[in-house]
Amino acid sequence: MEVIVSDVGIDKIRNVGLISHGGVGKTSLAEALAFTAGVTNRLGKVDEGQTISDFHPDEITRKISIITSLLNFDWKGHKINLLDTPGYSDFLGEVIGALTVVETSVVLISAVSGIEVGTEQVMKSADEAGVSKIFFVNRMNNENTNYNEVLASLQKTYGNQVVAVQFPVNNGEHFNSFVDLIKMKFVTYTKDGSGERSESDIPAEHRGRADELRERLVEAAAESDDGILEKYFEAGELTEKEFQTGLATGIKNGSILPVLCGAATENIGSHELLDFLIQYAPSPEQREKVEGMNPNDEESKTLAVSVSEPLAALVFKTESEHHVGDFSYFRVFSGELKSGDDAYNPNRKSSEKIGQVFVINGKQRVDAGVVKAGEIGGVVKLKNTHTSDTLCSKKNPIQLPQIKFPDPVIRVAIQTKTRGDEEKISTGLTTLHEEDPTFVAGFDPELRQTIIQGQGEMHLDIVVKRLKDKFGVDVELVEPKIPYRETVKKTVEVRGKYKKQSGGRGQYGDVWIKLEPRNRTEGYEFVNAVV
């Protein structure tokens, strides 16, 4: 597998996150895109554990993505950084972290199931991250597919900004052809996974639908920009340049949600998706500015998206490796990060000496020397930098917004199966939290139990397995104890007398104590009275 270390202008970079409901084919699509771009020489299969983005043992065993993987490749003079994210809600934190560092999301939709719960969840995350969205209707080669129903469902759910860019002409096991509404061509793929394709004129029986959908696409492009819309009203048509500009503008500002289609496992549609990304997806340069705050006075601060600006980078993911230590994934928003640099972490108010910086393709890493604005890379052995921290220039500091990870939704207690593992379990839980901020652990002194919290049962099952595999700690899950409280339930009166006669006046006391419950919101009340 090739790892690309390219030096292209920031306008030629595309940072893209693949997101969807679980099991829709993100990893297969990532594999197809990498194969089409020439990164690999074969089309790996998820079921066979051969894909370049699902390489962790748990992912291979379960045949699902658990962590976000970074791929990168060149396509027609452009650099594409592709983040393949998990689809199951147990790992939503991975999705949120990835969306923080990309400009574009490709939202995969099942051609069979359409919009699912996970679709709505990742769409909400993409909206909150402010990234562009491109729909890719996958698994067109499955039985019981219906592209028209899926398209109608997307338009009903997300509005008129949903517009078709392609439409298939055959579904199910025979799927291999679709109409490209941008080129107005009929595209046919071979079924052998090679990605070989041909273009021809649109057959007469599909021309009417093609013209109808093309007109709607042109209208959407015109509506994205007032100047282009005025020209469209005057002339009744757009030049190719105006159409391209309008489509790119609409995708960037969210007024257009384009819909493409394909079959990732057979590498159908990947060529057109890559072309679409470099032509119409926004570049890092189109962010226009980097927003944060000055950590010295907490006033808002902005930088231009440029290599010539001071450094502003965000660590969005951390992995702990046995022989290496912490490996930090980062996105450079402005400036550049070089091996040997002294960077400043405003979150921890500490400096970091930057070691080797890498570009990454799955599990493969290559020393890059420098990672520039718009790029995504990795660095080893940062002393005091964690996920969601900023790296910047100490002379011109900026602190970027921290990633907002979801709160835990499930909690259980754990106990070791072997005496003496308490220290190891503490180290393991701390490390796992560093890798995954959506996992939270701590010792409850009142219950005298170690409590772990996460996003779901699968999430915690994997945590327990990693404790055993990485730290040699075997634990079992148990129910957390209930922290019972005592309170007054009914009125009680008690009396105590004290008498002591030792000559003289003597001592005598008669004390009544009355306890009675109050309403929960009223708090305690103490009355000292003489009666």
Coordinates of C-alpha atoms in Angstrom, one line a residue:
M1 CA 0.0 0.0 0.0
E2 CA 1.3 3.4 -1.0
V3 CA 1.4 6.3 1.5
I4 CA 1.2 9.7 -0.3
V5 CA 3.4 12.5 0.8
S6 CA 2.4 15.2 -1.6
D7 CA 2.9 19.0 -1.6
V8 CA -0.1 20.6 -3.2
G9 CA -1.6 24.0 -2.7
I10 CA -4.3 24.4 0.0
D11 CA -6.9 24.9 -2.8
K12 CA -6.1 21.4 -4.0
I13 CA -6.8 19.6 -0.7
R14 CA -10.1 17.9 0.1
N15 CA -10.8 16.7 3.7
V16 CA -13.7 14.3 3.6
G17 CA -15.5 12.2 6.3
L18 CA -17.5 9.1 5.5
I19 CA -20.5 8.9 7.8
S20 CA -23.7 6.9 8.0
H21 CA -25.9 4.5 9.9
G22 CA -24.0 1.2 10.8
G23 CA -23.5 -1.4 8.1
V24 CA -24.2 0.8 5.0
G25 CA -20.7 0.3 3.5
K26 CA -18.4 3.2 4.4
T27 CA -15.4 1.0 4.7
S28 CA -16.1 -0.7 1.4
L29 CA -16.5 2.7 -0.2
A30 CA -13.2 3.9 1.3
E31 CA -11.6 0.7 -0.1
A32 CA -13.1 1.4 -3.5
L33 CA -11.9 5.0 -3.6
A34 CA -8.4 4.0 -2.5
F35 CA -8.2 1.3 -5.1
T36 CA -9.5 3.6 -7.8
A37 CA -6.9 6.2 -6.9
G38 CA -4.1 3.6 -7.1
V39 CA -3.3 3.4 -3.4
T40 CA -3.9 -0.4 -3.3
N41 CA -3.7 -3.0 -6.0
R42 CA -6.7 -5.0 -4.9
L43 CA -10.2 -4.4 -3.7
G44 CA -10.2 -5.6 -0.1
K45 CA -13.4 -7.1 1.5
V46 CA -14.7 -6.3 5.0
D47 CA -15.9 -9.9 5.5
E48 CA -12.4 -11.2 4.8
G49 CA -10.7 -8.7 7.0
Q50 CA -8.6 -7.3 4.2
T51 CA -9.6 -3.6 4.1
I52 CA -6.9 -0.9 4.7
S53 CA -9.1 1.1 7.0
D54 CA -10.4 -1.6 9.3
F55 CA -7.1 -3.0 10.6
H56 CA -7.5 -3.3 14.4
P57 CA -8.1 -6.8 15.7
D58 CA -11.6 -6.0 17.2
E59 CA -12.7 -4.5 13.8
I60 CA -11.5 -7.6 11.9
T61 CA -13.2 -9.9 14.3
R62 CA -16.5 -8.0 14.5
K63 CA -16.4 -6.9 10.8
I64 CA -17.4 -3.4 11.8
S65 CA -15.5 -0.1 12.1
I66 CA -14.8 0.9 15.7
I67 CA -12.3 3.7 15.4
T68 CA -11.9 6.4 12.7
S69 CA -9.2 5.6 10.1
L70 CA -7.4 8.1 8.0
L71 CA -6.6 7.4 4.3
N72 CA -5.0 9.8 1.8
F73 CA -4.4 9.7 -1.9
D74 CA -3.9 11.8 -4.9
W75 CA -6.6 12.2 -7.6
K76 CA -6.0 14.3 -10.7
G77 CA -3.6 16.7 -9.0
H78 CA -5.6 16.9 -5.8
K79 CA -4.9 15.5 -2.3
I80 CA -7.8 13.8 -0.6
N81 CA -7.7 13.0 3.1
L82 CA -10.5 10.5 3.8
L83 CA -11.7 9.7 7.3
D84 CA -13.6 6.4 7.5
T85 CA -15.8 6.6 10.7
P86 CA -17.8 4.0 12.6
G87 CA -21.5 3.8 12.0
Y88 CA -22.8 2.4 15.2
S89 CA -24.0 4.9 17.8
D90 CA -21.7 3.3 20.5
F91 CA -18.8 5.1 18.7
L92 CA -20.5 8.4 17.9
G93 CA -17.5 10.2 19.5
E94 CA -15.3 9.0 16.7
V95 CA -17.7 10.6 14.2
I96 CA -17.8 13.9 16.0
G97 CA -14.0 14.1 16.3
A98 CA -13.7 13.4 12.5
L99 CA -16.3 16.0 11.5
T100 CA -14.4 18.6 13.5
V101 CA -11.5 18.4 11.0
V102 CA -13.1 18.0 7.6
E103 CA -14.9 20.4 5.3
T104 CA -17.1 17.8 3.6
S105 CA -19.1 14.7 4.7
V106 CA -20.2 11.9 2.4
V107 CA -23.4 10.5 3.9
L108 CA -24.0 7.0 2.8
I109 CA -27.6 5.9 2.4
S110 CA -28.7 2.3 2.0
A111 CA -30.5 1.8 -1.3
V112 CA -32.6 -0.9 0.5
S113 CA -33.3 0.7 3.9
G114 CA -33.1 4.4 3.1
I115 CA -32.9 6.9 6.0
E116 CA -32.3 5.1 9.3
V117 CA -31.9 6.2 12.9
G118 CA -28.1 6.5 12.5
T119 CA -28.6 8.6 9.4
E120 CA -30.5 11.2 11.4
Q121 CA -27.8 11.1 14.1
V122 CA -24.8 11.7 11.9
M123 CA -26.7 14.3 9.9
K124 CA -27.3 16.2 13.1
S125 CA -23.6 15.9 13.9
A126 CA -22.7 17.2 10.5
D127 CA -25.0 20.1 10.9
E128 CA -23.5 21.0 14.2
A129 CA -20.0 20.8 12.7
G130 CA -21.0 23.0 9.9
V131 CA -19.6 20.8 7.1
S132 CA -21.0 20.3 3.6
K133 CA -23.0 17.1 2.9
I134 CA -23.1 14.9 -0.1
F135 CA -25.4 11.8 -0.2
F136 CA -24.1 8.6 -1.7
V137 CA -26.8 5.9 -2.2
N138 CA -24.9 2.7 -1.8
R139 CA -25.6 -1.0 -2.3
M140 CA -27.5 -0.4 -5.5
N141 CA -26.4 -4.0 -6.4
N142 CA -28.5 -5.5 -3.5
E143 CA -32.0 -7.0 -3.9
N144 CA -35.1 -4.9 -3.2
T145 CA -33.4 -1.5 -4.0
N146 CA -35.4 1.5 -5.0
Y147 CA -33.5 4.6 -5.8
N148 CA -36.5 6.7 -6.6
E149 CA -38.1 5.9 -3.2
V150 CA -34.8 6.8 -1.4
L151 CA -34.5 10.0 -3.3
A152 CA -38.1 11.0 -2.5
S153 CA -37.5 10.1 1.2
L154 CA -34.4 12.3 1.3
Q155 CA -36.3 15.2 -0.3
K156 CA -39.2 14.8 2.1
T157 CA -36.9 14.7 5.1
Y158 CA -34.3 17.3 4.1
G159 CA -36.2 19.5 1.7
N160 CA -35.9 20.8 -1.8
Q161 CA -32.1 21.3 -1.5
V162 CA -31.8 17.5 -2.1
V163 CA -31.1 17.1 -5.8
A164 CA -30.0 14.2 -7.9
V165 CA -26.6 14.3 -9.6
Q166 CA -27.0 10.8 -11.0
F167 CA -29.8 8.2 -11.4
P168 CA -29.4 4.5 -12.0
V169 CA -31.0 2.7 -14.9
N170 CA -30.8 -0.8 -13.5
N171 CA -31.1 -2.0 -10.0
G172 CA -30.3 -5.1 -8.0
E173 CA -27.7 -7.7 -9.0
H174 CA -27.5 -6.4 -12.5
F175 CA -26.8 -2.8 -11.5
N176 CA -23.8 -1.3 -13.4
S177 CA -25.2 1.8 -15.2
F178 CA -26.4 5.2 -14.3
V179 CA -26.9 8.6 -15.9
D180 CA -24.5 11.4 -15.0
L181 CA -26.5 14.6 -14.9
I182 CA -23.5 16.9 -14.8
K183 CA -21.9 15.5 -18.0
M184 CA -25.2 14.3 -19.4
K185 CA -23.7 11.0 -20.2
F186 CA -24.6 7.3 -19.7
V187 CA -22.0 5.6 -17.6
T188 CA -21.5 1.8 -17.6
Y189 CA -19.1 -0.1 -15.3
T190 CA -17.8 -3.7 -15.5
K191 CA -19.0 -6.0 -12.8
D192 CA -15.6 -7.4 -11.9
G193 CA -14.6 -4.7 -9.3
S194 CA -11.8 -3.3 -11.5
G195 CA -13.6 0.1 -11.8
E196 CA -13.3 0.0 -15.6
R197 CA -16.0 2.2 -17.1
S198 CA -17.2 3.7 -20.3
E199 CA -19.3 6.8 -21.2
S200 CA -21.8 7.0 -24.0
D201 CA -24.9 9.0 -25.1
I202 CA -28.0 8.7 -22.9
P203 CA -30.4 6.1 -24.4
A204 CA -33.6 7.6 -25.7
E205 CA -35.8 5.8 -23.1
H206 CA -33.9 7.7 -20.3
R207 CA -33.6 11.1 -22.0
G208 CA -36.8 12.5 -20.6
R209 CA -36.0 11.8 -17.0
A210 CA -32.5 13.0 -17.5
D211 CA -33.7 16.3 -18.9
E212 CA -36.2 16.7 -16.0
L213 CA -33.6 16.1 -13.3
R214 CA -30.9 18.1 -15.1
E215 CA -33.2 21.1 -15.1
R216 CA -33.8 20.8 -11.4
L217 CA -30.1 20.6 -10.8
V218 CA -29.4 23.7 -12.9
E219 CA -32.1 25.6 -11.0
A220 CA -30.5 24.6 -7.7
A221 CA -27.1 25.8 -8.9
A222 CA -28.7 29.1 -10.0
E223 CA -30.5 29.6 -6.7
S224 CA -27.3 29.3 -4.7
D225 CA -26.1 32.7 -5.8
D226 CA -28.1 35.9 -6.4
G227 CA -25.9 37.0 -9.3
I228 CA -26.1 33.6 -11.0
L229 CA -29.9 33.5 -10.4
E230 CA -30.4 36.9 -12.0
K231 CA -28.4 35.7 -15.0
Y232 CA -30.5 32.6 -15.2
F233 CA -33.8 34.6 -15.2
E234 CA -32.5 36.8 -17.9
A235 CA -31.0 34.1 -20.2
G236 CA -33.0 31.0 -19.2
E237 CA -29.8 29.0 -19.0
L238 CA -26.3 29.0 -17.5
T239 CA -22.9 28.6 -19.0
E240 CA -20.9 25.6 -17.9
K241 CA -18.7 27.8 -15.7
E242 CA -21.8 29.4 -14.0
F243 CA -23.3 26.0 -13.4
Q244 CA -20.1 24.7 -11.8
T245 CA -19.7 27.8 -9.7
G246 CA -23.3 27.7 -8.5
L247 CA -23.2 24.0 -7.7
A248 CA -20.0 24.4 -5.7
T249 CA -21.4 27.4 -3.9
G250 CA -24.6 25.6 -3.0
I251 CA -22.8 22.6 -1.6
K252 CA -20.5 24.8 0.5
N253 CA -23.3 26.8 2.0
G254 CA -25.7 23.9 2.4
S255 CA -28.4 25.0 0.0
I256 CA -27.6 22.0 -2.2
L257 CA -27.5 18.4 -0.9
P258 CA -26.4 16.4 -4.0
V259 CA -27.2 12.7 -4.4
L260 CA -24.9 10.2 -6.1
C261 CA -25.2 6.5 -6.3
G262 CA -23.1 3.3 -6.6
A263 CA -22.1 -0.1 -5.3
A264 CA -18.9 0.1 -3.3
T265 CA -18.3 -3.7 -3.1
E266 CA -18.2 -3.8 -6.9
N267 CA -16.4 -0.5 -7.2
I268 CA -19.2 1.1 -9.2
G269 CA -19.5 4.9 -8.9
S270 CA -16.2 5.6 -7.2
H271 CA -14.6 7.3 -10.2
E272 CA -17.5 9.8 -10.4
L273 CA -17.5 10.4 -6.6
L274 CA -13.8 11.3 -6.7
D275 CA -14.3 13.6 -9.6
F276 CA -17.2 15.2 -7.8
L277 CA -15.2 15.8 -4.7
I278 CA -12.3 17.6 -6.3
Q279 CA -14.6 19.6 -8.6
Y280 CA -17.4 20.6 -6.1
A281 CA -16.4 19.9 -2.5
P282 CA -15.0 22.9 -0.6
S283 CA -11.2 23.1 0.0
P284 CA -9.8 24.1 3.4
E285 CA -9.1 27.5 1.9
Q286 CA -12.8 28.1 1.6
R287 CA -13.2 28.1 5.4
E288 CA -12.0 31.7 5.0
K289 CA -10.9 32.0 8.6
V290 CA -9.9 30.1 11.7
E291 CA -11.9 31.1 14.8
G292 CA -10.8 30.7 18.4
M293 CA -9.8 32.8 21.3
N294 CA -6.7 34.4 22.7
P295 CA -5.8 32.4 25.8
N296 CA -4.2 35.4 27.4
D297 CA -7.3 37.5 27.6
E298 CA -10.0 35.1 26.4
E299 CA -11.1 37.5 23.7
S300 CA -12.2 36.1 20.3
K301 CA -9.4 35.7 17.7
T302 CA -9.3 34.8 14.1
L303 CA -6.6 33.7 11.7
A304 CA -6.6 33.4 7.9
V305 CA -6.5 29.9 6.5
S306 CA -2.9 30.1 5.2
V307 CA 0.5 28.5 5.5
S308 CA 1.9 32.0 6.2
E309 CA -0.2 32.5 9.3
P310 CA 0.8 31.4 12.8
L311 CA 0.3 27.8 13.7
A312 CA -3.2 26.7 14.8
A313 CA -3.7 22.9 15.0
L314 CA -6.2 20.7 16.8
V315 CA -5.6 17.2 18.2
F316 CA -8.8 15.3 17.4
K317 CA -7.8 11.8 18.2
T318 CA -5.2 9.9 20.4
E319 CA -4.1 6.3 20.2
S320 CA -1.9 4.6 22.8
E321 CA 0.6 2.2 21.4
H322 CA 2.6 -0.2 23.5
H323 CA 6.1 0.4 22.0
V324 CA 5.5 4.0 20.8
G325 CA 3.4 5.7 23.4
D326 CA 0.7 8.2 22.5
F327 CA 0.1 8.9 18.8
S328 CA -1.8 12.1 18.3
Y329 CA -3.8 12.8 15.1
F330 CA -4.1 16.5 14.3
R331 CA -5.4 18.9 11.7
V332 CA -3.5 22.0 10.9
F333 CA -5.9 24.9 10.3
S334 CA -3.3 27.6 9.7
G335 CA 0.5 27.8 9.6
E336 CA 2.5 24.5 9.6
L337 CA 3.8 22.0 12.1
K338 CA 7.3 20.7 11.6
S339 CA 9.5 18.1 13.2
G340 CA 11.7 19.8 15.8
D341 CA 9.3 22.8 16.3
D342 CA 8.5 24.1 19.8
A343 CA 4.7 24.3 19.9
Y344 CA 2.5 25.7 22.7
N345 CA -0.5 24.0 24.2
P346 CA -2.8 26.8 25.6
N347 CA -5.2 24.2 27.1
R348 CA -2.4 22.9 29.4
K349 CA -0.3 26.1 29.4
S350 CA 2.7 24.0 28.5
S351 CA 5.2 23.7 25.6
E352 CA 5.7 20.7 23.4
K353 CA 8.8 19.7 21.5
I354 CA 7.5 18.2 18.2
G355 CA 9.0 14.9 17.2
Q356 CA 8.4 13.1 14.0
V357 CA 5.3 14.1 12.1
F358 CA 3.6 11.7 9.8
V359 CA 1.1 11.3 7.0
I360 CA -1.1 8.3 7.5
N361 CA -2.8 5.6 5.3
G362 CA -4.6 3.1 7.5
K363 CA -2.0 1.5 9.7
Q364 CA 0.9 2.8 7.5
R365 CA 2.8 5.9 8.4
V366 CA 5.5 7.9 6.6
D367 CA 7.6 10.6 8.0
A368 CA 6.4 13.8 6.4
G369 CA 8.8 16.4 8.0
V370 CA 6.1 19.0 7.9
V371 CA 2.3 19.2 7.8
K372 CA 0.9 22.4 6.4
A373 CA -2.4 24.3 6.7
G374 CA -5.3 22.2 5.4
E375 CA -3.6 18.9 6.0
I376 CA -4.1 16.1 8.5
G377 CA -1.2 14.3 10.1
G378 CA 0.1 12.5 13.2
V379 CA 2.8 13.0 15.8
V380 CA 4.3 10.8 18.5
K381 CA 5.1 11.2 22.1
L382 CA 3.6 14.6 23.0
K383 CA 4.2 15.0 26.8
N384 CA 1.1 16.8 27.9
T385 CA -1.3 17.1 25.0
H386 CA -4.6 15.4 24.8
T387 CA -7.6 15.0 22.5
S388 CA -9.3 18.3 21.8
D389 CA -6.2 20.3 22.7
T390 CA -4.7 23.1 20.5
L391 CA -1.1 23.4 19.4
C392 CA -0.1 26.9 18.4
S393 CA 2.6 29.5 18.4
K394 CA 3.5 30.8 21.9
K395 CA 4.3 34.3 20.5
N396 CA 0.9 34.4 18.7
P397 CA -1.3 32.0 20.6
I398 CA -4.8 30.9 19.8
Q399 CA -7.0 28.3 21.4
L400 CA -9.4 26.5 19.1
P401 CA -12.9 25.4 20.3
Q402 CA -12.8 22.1 22.1
I403 CA -14.6 19.1 20.6
K404 CA -18.0 18.5 22.3
F405 CA -18.2 14.8 22.9
P406 CA -21.5 13.2 23.9
D407 CA -22.2 12.3 27.6
P408 CA -22.3 8.7 28.6
V409 CA -25.7 6.9 28.4
I410 CA -24.9 3.6 30.2
R411 CA -23.0 2.8 33.4
V412 CA -21.8 -0.4 35.0
A413 CA -19.4 -1.5 37.7
I414 CA -16.3 -3.6 37.1
Q415 CA -14.3 -5.8 39.4
T416 CA -11.0 -7.6 38.8
K417 CA -10.9 -11.4 38.7
T418 CA -7.4 -11.4 40.1
R419 CA -6.2 -9.8 43.3
G420 CA -3.5 -7.2 42.9
D421 CA -4.6 -5.9 39.5
E422 CA -5.9 -2.6 41.0
E423 CA -2.9 -0.5 39.8
K424 CA -3.0 -2.0 36.4
I425 CA -6.7 -1.4 36.0
S426 CA -6.3 2.3 37.0
T427 CA -3.6 2.7 34.3
G428 CA -5.6 0.9 31.7
L429 CA -8.8 2.9 32.3
T430 CA -6.9 6.2 32.2
T431 CA -5.3 5.2 28.9
L432 CA -8.6 4.1 27.4
H433 CA -10.2 7.4 28.3
E434 CA -7.3 9.2 26.6
E435 CA -8.1 7.3 23.5
D436 CA -11.8 7.7 23.7
P437 CA -13.2 10.7 25.7
T438 CA -16.7 9.3 25.5
F439 CA -15.6 6.5 27.8
V440 CA -15.5 7.6 31.5
A441 CA -14.2 5.7 34.5
G442 CA -13.7 6.4 38.2
F443 CA -13.8 4.9 41.7
D444 CA -16.9 5.7 43.7
P445 CA -15.7 5.9 47.4
E446 CA -19.3 5.7 48.7
L447 CA -20.1 2.5 46.7
R448 CA -16.5 1.3 46.9
Q449 CA -16.8 0.2 43.3
T450 CA -15.0 1.2 40.0
I451 CA -17.7 2.6 37.7
I452 CA -17.3 2.7 33.9
Q453 CA -19.6 4.7 31.6
G454 CA -20.0 4.7 27.8
Q455 CA -22.2 5.0 24.8
G456 CA -23.7 1.5 24.8
E457 CA -23.2 -2.2 25.7
M458 CA -21.0 -2.9 22.7
H459 CA -18.8 0.2 23.6
L460 CA -18.2 -1.2 27.1
D461 CA -17.7 -4.8 25.9
I462 CA -14.9 -3.5 23.7
V463 CA -13.4 -1.5 26.6
V464 CA -13.4 -4.7 28.8
K465 CA -11.7 -6.6 26.0
R466 CA -9.1 -3.9 25.5
L467 CA -8.3 -3.9 29.2
K468 CA -7.5 -7.6 28.9
D469 CA -5.7 -7.5 25.6
K470 CA -3.6 -4.3 26.2
F471 CA -3.1 -4.3 29.9
G472 CA -3.5 -7.9 31.0
V473 CA -6.4 -7.1 33.3
D474 CA -9.4 -9.5 33.4
V475 CA -12.5 -7.9 34.7
E476 CA -16.2 -8.7 35.0
L477 CA -19.2 -6.4 34.8
V478 CA -21.5 -6.2 37.8
E479 CA -24.4 -4.0 38.7
P480 CA -23.5 -0.8 40.5
K481 CA -24.6 -0.8 44.1
I482 CA -27.5 1.4 45.1
P483 CA -26.4 4.4 47.3
Y484 CA -29.1 4.0 49.9
R485 CA -29.9 7.1 52.1
E486 CA -31.6 7.2 55.5
T487 CA -34.3 9.8 56.1
V488 CA -37.1 10.6 58.5
K489 CA -40.3 9.0 57.3
K490 CA -42.7 9.8 60.2
T491 CA -43.1 12.0 63.3
V492 CA -41.3 10.6 66.4
E493 CA -41.1 12.1 69.9
V494 CA -38.6 10.9 72.6
R495 CA -38.1 12.2 76.1
G496 CA -35.0 12.1 78.4
K497 CA -34.6 13.1 82.0
Y498 CA -31.5 13.9 84.0
K499 CA -31.4 14.0 87.8
K500 CA -28.4 14.4 90.0
Q501 CA -28.5 15.2 93.8
S502 CA -25.2 15.8 95.5
G503 CA -26.1 18.3 98.1
G504 CA -27.2 21.8 97.6
R505 CA -29.6 22.6 94.8
G506 CA -28.8 19.5 92.6
Q507 CA -29.2 19.1 88.8
Y508 CA -32.3 18.4 86.9
G509 CA -33.1 18.3 83.1
D510 CA -36.2 17.3 81.1
V511 CA -35.6 17.2 77.4
W512 CA -38.1 16.4 74.6
I513 CA -36.9 15.8 71.0
K514 CA -39.4 15.7 68.2
L515 CA -38.4 14.6 64.7
E516 CA -40.8 15.0 61.8
P517 CA -40.4 14.8 58.0
R518 CA -40.5 17.9 55.8
N519 CA -41.1 18.2 52.0
R520 CA -38.0 17.4 49.9
T521 CA -37.5 20.9 48.7
E522 CA -37.8 22.5 52.1
G523 CA -34.4 21.4 53.5
Y524 CA -33.6 21.0 57.2
E525 CA -35.1 23.1 60.0
F526 CA -33.8 23.1 63.6
V527 CA -36.0 24.6 66.3
N528 CA -34.7 25.1 69.9
A529 CA -37.6 26.0 72.2
V530 CA -38.3 26.2 75.9
V531 CA -41.7 24.8 76.8

